[in-house]
């Protein structure tokens, strides 16, 4: 099967590479000449575990190639996937569909013979209808079927998710299109993967409803975490106790600094707008969006609370900038709002991230970027764990304590156990569990080494 993948970002590149790995002939197309140039030289423009090998192998086998222009590749394609971005429109939070509609017009000019045009991007209900209308407006004699086939992959685990999906949703009432989609995903039929056929509008809404539900689950446990802190309960145990109920499940019940990333925030906003446009206010999601926005900045107040609210002149070391581990994606990451708030409070910020620093340097030039977690901790008054990268899970606590000016850790991902940090002489704050604050700000180097002031003076927050 010949496939044109238009848009070579996280979704387009991973999907294109995996479809080539299934045995199809795939051309990944992108307007970004730098990105395509890099890919043609064998460089992978994003950080996604395992992607480099799949791209390399399939380029070598001549099943995967890259191009800037779509005409020739769309003309010869059986299936054309649209995987361009649908970011929030600046003024009102609606999904910006201009990239999608530009592609639709270009595709209309290029198609030849029966072609299935597949919206893989996350698009609001009715977008596929509009894509079809645009194509027929440009080329009344075109023979196309427009299908919704939303993508559910998670960055950081995208290849596994693409190759072992929980379900593949196909929205179409065109039998020829369904046959093509069945052929595209046929290699997956060895696994018990449910192909879920439905209407286009339903498929479009499934994607938004799924993301909105997950975002709601995260926000729910974050608010429960705040309550746990006030009443002396442990949110991790609450989450487990709740999640062991099969009706609820344990996933997406990890309290933290609020959700970020390229999907949840913008998709929640877009679904709220869709609801408003149809006179169906989605009140739960409105609350989710507001609570989550406020939460990211509130995390800076958690840091300030360790110094009785006075952060001016303090140096704060931030570990983890990306919105989650195993990606270099910084879009709407909690670190951005947190660091802005820390700067607003007069703190100096140092930071380290295993994959996100190149992008962060562009977006946050005031931050001092470091070579490693330990380099970052050196001389810091507080260390904040924002993203739970594997390498931050087993830090040498003795070494950290000796490097820091004051032994204060704010663990926004609950990576460490409070007793453990207390034992090592740290003042420690986490999310939804007992925190320990002490006179850490006044601790001398010798006291730090002996762990005197920090352990004796600690009190439960
Ligand atoms: N990132 C994820 O984890 C994820 C998961 C599921 C669904 N999605 C959805 O998939 C879509 C794409 O997301 P992404 O994260 O891959 O976006 P991205 O921003 O990483 O990539 C989009 C790419 O499209 C290219 N592009 C824009 N207009 C173009 C045009 N006219 N012709 C060719 N290329 C063009 C851009 O240059 C860019 O490289 C979005 O709708 C998103 O919501 C993303």
mmCIF file of C-alpha atoms in Angstrom, residues 260-409:
data_model
loop_
_atom_site.group_PDB
_atom_site.id
_atom_site.type_symbol
_atom_site.label_atom_id
_atom_site.label_comp_id
_atom_site.label_asym_id
_atom_site.label_seq_id
_atom_site.Cartn_x
_atom_site.Cartn_y
_atom_site.Cartn_z
ATOM 1 C CA UNK A 260 0.634 19.816 30.378
ATOM 2 C CA UNK A 261 1.795 18.682 26.967
ATOM 3 C CA UNK A 262 0.778 19.164 23.403
ATOM 4 C CA UNK A 263 -2.638 17.533 23.751
ATOM 5 C CA UNK A 264 -4.576 17.631 27.031
ATOM 6 C CA UNK A 265 -4.659 21.413 27.628
ATOM 7 C CA UNK A 266 -5.534 22.351 24.050
ATOM 8 C CA UNK A 267 -7.990 19.480 23.603
ATOM 9 C CA UNK A 268 -9.843 20.323 26.816
ATOM 10 C CA UNK A 269 -10.078 23.959 25.670
ATOM 11 C CA UNK A 270 -11.266 22.949 22.200
ATOM 12 C CA UNK A 271 -13.938 20.589 23.560
ATOM 13 C CA UNK A 272 -15.230 23.318 25.883
ATOM 14 C CA UNK A 273 -15.561 25.580 22.824
ATOM 15 C CA UNK A 274 -17.362 22.883 20.840
ATOM 16 C CA UNK A 275 -19.790 22.520 23.739
ATOM 17 C CA UNK A 276 -20.401 26.270 23.870
ATOM 18 C CA UNK A 277 -20.962 26.419 20.107
ATOM 19 C CA UNK A 278 -23.703 23.823 20.492
ATOM 20 C CA UNK A 279 -25.280 25.349 23.599
ATOM 21 C CA UNK A 280 -24.023 22.499 25.742
ATOM 22 C CA UNK A 281 -21.792 24.025 28.411
ATOM 23 C CA UNK A 282 -19.268 21.440 29.605
ATOM 24 C CA UNK A 283 -19.014 22.641 33.199
ATOM 25 C CA UNK A 284 -16.817 19.817 34.482
ATOM 26 C CA UNK A 285 -14.230 20.541 31.800
ATOM 27 C CA UNK A 286 -14.383 24.269 32.446
ATOM 28 C CA UNK A 287 -13.476 23.514 36.063
ATOM 29 C CA UNK A 288 -10.712 21.111 34.963
ATOM 30 C CA UNK A 289 -9.121 23.765 32.740
ATOM 31 C CA UNK A 290 -9.224 26.473 35.413
ATOM 32 C CA UNK A 291 -8.039 24.255 38.266
ATOM 33 C CA UNK A 292 -5.170 22.953 36.170
ATOM 34 C CA UNK A 293 -4.045 26.389 34.977
ATOM 35 C CA UNK A 294 -3.976 27.731 38.520
ATOM 36 C CA UNK A 295 -2.192 24.704 39.858
ATOM 37 C CA UNK A 296 0.996 25.069 37.813
ATOM 38 C CA UNK A 297 1.733 28.490 39.261
ATOM 39 C CA UNK A 298 0.635 27.399 42.736
ATOM 40 C CA UNK A 299 3.550 24.958 42.729
ATOM 41 C CA UNK A 300 5.917 27.941 43.010
ATOM 42 C CA UNK A 301 4.117 28.920 46.222
ATOM 43 C CA UNK A 302 4.837 25.422 47.519
ATOM 44 C CA UNK A 303 8.529 26.135 46.981
ATOM 45 C CA UNK A 304 8.246 29.583 48.589
ATOM 46 C CA UNK A 305 6.464 28.052 51.613
ATOM 47 C CA UNK A 306 9.701 26.236 52.459
ATOM 48 C CA UNK A 307 11.228 29.697 53.029
ATOM 49 C CA UNK A 308 8.242 31.248 54.797
ATOM 50 C CA UNK A 309 7.162 32.755 51.486
ATOM 51 C CA UNK A 310 10.411 34.672 50.855
ATOM 52 C CA UNK A 311 12.156 33.467 47.707
ATOM 53 C CA UNK A 312 13.833 36.730 46.675
ATOM 54 C CA UNK A 313 17.522 36.115 46.040
ATOM 55 C CA UNK A 314 17.236 32.340 46.573
ATOM 56 C CA UNK A 315 18.565 29.930 43.982
ATOM 57 C CA UNK A 316 16.126 27.224 42.925
ATOM 58 C CA UNK A 317 17.326 24.161 41.006
ATOM 59 C CA UNK A 318 14.666 22.693 38.721
ATOM 60 C CA UNK A 319 15.025 19.062 37.642
ATOM 61 C CA UNK A 320 12.941 18.191 34.592
ATOM 62 C CA UNK A 321 11.470 20.655 32.105
ATOM 63 C CA UNK A 322 9.551 18.526 29.606
ATOM 64 C CA UNK A 323 5.879 17.879 30.307
ATOM 65 C CA UNK A 324 6.671 14.238 31.001
ATOM 66 C CA UNK A 325 9.702 11.909 30.838
ATOM 67 C CA UNK A 326 11.036 10.394 27.605
ATOM 68 C CA UNK A 327 10.124 13.280 25.361
ATOM 69 C CA UNK A 328 11.729 16.598 24.460
ATOM 70 C CA UNK A 329 8.291 18.222 24.201
ATOM 71 C CA UNK A 330 7.918 21.358 26.290
ATOM 72 C CA UNK A 331 4.478 22.406 25.096
ATOM 73 C CA UNK A 332 2.422 23.713 28.046
ATOM 74 C CA UNK A 333 4.774 21.904 30.465
ATOM 75 C CA UNK A 334 4.168 22.723 34.165
ATOM 76 C CA UNK A 335 7.842 23.786 34.354
ATOM 77 C CA UNK A 336 7.104 26.864 32.211
ATOM 78 C CA UNK A 337 4.498 28.369 34.551
ATOM 79 C CA UNK A 338 6.463 27.282 37.619
ATOM 80 C CA UNK A 339 9.696 28.933 36.452
ATOM 81 C CA UNK A 340 7.900 32.133 35.450
ATOM 82 C CA UNK A 341 6.349 32.274 38.929
ATOM 83 C CA UNK A 342 9.721 31.593 40.599
ATOM 84 C CA UNK A 343 11.250 34.449 38.607
ATOM 85 C CA UNK A 344 8.307 36.684 39.555
ATOM 86 C CA UNK A 345 9.080 35.929 43.214
ATOM 87 C CA UNK A 346 12.668 37.052 42.733
ATOM 88 C CA UNK A 347 14.356 33.639 42.691
ATOM 89 C CA UNK A 348 17.295 32.665 40.465
ATOM 90 C CA UNK A 349 16.528 29.489 38.531
ATOM 91 C CA UNK A 350 18.975 26.801 37.430
ATOM 92 C CA UNK A 351 17.670 23.836 35.454
ATOM 93 C CA UNK A 352 18.561 20.477 34.017
ATOM 94 C CA UNK A 353 16.564 18.199 31.712
ATOM 95 C CA UNK A 354 17.880 15.132 29.870
ATOM 96 C CA UNK A 355 16.178 16.022 26.550
ATOM 97 C CA UNK A 356 14.314 19.337 26.725
ATOM 98 C CA UNK A 357 17.063 21.904 27.200
ATOM 99 C CA UNK A 358 17.597 22.988 23.593
ATOM 100 C CA UNK A 359 13.975 24.061 23.304
ATOM 101 C CA UNK A 360 13.924 25.490 26.838
ATOM 102 C CA UNK A 361 16.915 27.731 26.134
ATOM 103 C CA UNK A 362 14.906 29.419 23.389
ATOM 104 C CA UNK A 363 11.778 29.832 25.512
ATOM 105 C CA UNK A 364 13.367 30.663 28.883
ATOM 106 C CA UNK A 365 16.659 32.503 28.294
ATOM 107 C CA UNK A 366 16.862 33.775 31.909
ATOM 108 C CA UNK A 367 17.393 30.268 33.320
ATOM 109 C CA UNK A 368 20.945 28.974 33.971
ATOM 110 C CA UNK A 369 21.148 25.589 32.227
ATOM 111 C CA UNK A 370 23.284 22.853 33.778
ATOM 112 C CA UNK A 371 25.087 19.694 32.700
ATOM 113 C CA UNK A 372 23.561 17.254 35.179
ATOM 114 C CA UNK A 373 21.280 16.993 38.197
ATOM 115 C CA UNK A 374 24.264 17.414 40.541
ATOM 116 C CA UNK A 375 25.636 20.391 38.612
ATOM 117 C CA UNK A 376 22.170 21.917 38.904
ATOM 118 C CA UNK A 377 21.966 21.314 42.672
ATOM 119 C CA UNK A 378 25.312 22.946 43.388
ATOM 120 C CA UNK A 379 24.846 25.970 45.653
ATOM 121 C CA UNK A 380 21.033 25.814 45.344
ATOM 122 C CA UNK A 381 18.738 26.755 48.214
ATOM 123 C CA UNK A 382 16.040 24.387 46.984
ATOM 124 C CA UNK A 383 15.770 21.579 44.471
ATOM 125 C CA UNK A 384 12.435 21.015 42.733
ATOM 126 C CA UNK A 385 11.658 17.763 40.909
ATOM 127 C CA UNK A 386 9.187 18.699 38.175
ATOM 128 C CA UNK A 387 9.469 15.825 35.677
ATOM 129 C CA UNK A 388 9.966 12.258 36.865
ATOM 130 C CA UNK A 389 12.771 11.216 34.507
ATOM 131 C CA UNK A 390 14.211 7.815 35.461
ATOM 132 C CA UNK A 391 17.570 9.366 36.318
ATOM 133 C CA UNK A 392 16.005 11.581 39.011
ATOM 134 C CA UNK A 393 14.493 8.606 40.831
ATOM 135 C CA UNK A 394 17.643 7.417 42.586
ATOM 136 C CA UNK A 395 19.731 10.516 43.197
ATOM 137 C CA UNK A 396 22.655 10.228 45.606
ATOM 138 C CA UNK A 397 21.040 12.091 48.496
ATOM 139 C CA UNK A 398 24.249 12.469 50.539
ATOM 140 C CA UNK A 399 25.967 14.034 47.565
ATOM 141 C CA UNK A 400 23.033 16.329 46.907
ATOM 142 C CA UNK A 401 22.879 17.483 50.500
ATOM 143 C CA UNK A 402 26.591 18.344 50.480
ATOM 144 C CA UNK A 403 26.286 20.229 47.181
ATOM 145 C CA UNK A 404 23.288 22.340 48.117
ATOM 146 C CA UNK A 405 23.457 25.600 50.069
ATOM 147 C CA UNK A 406 20.393 24.471 52.021
ATOM 148 C CA UNK A 407 18.955 20.952 51.942
ATOM 149 C CA UNK A 408 15.444 21.583 50.686
ATOM 150 C CA UNK A 409 13.684 19.332 48.177
#
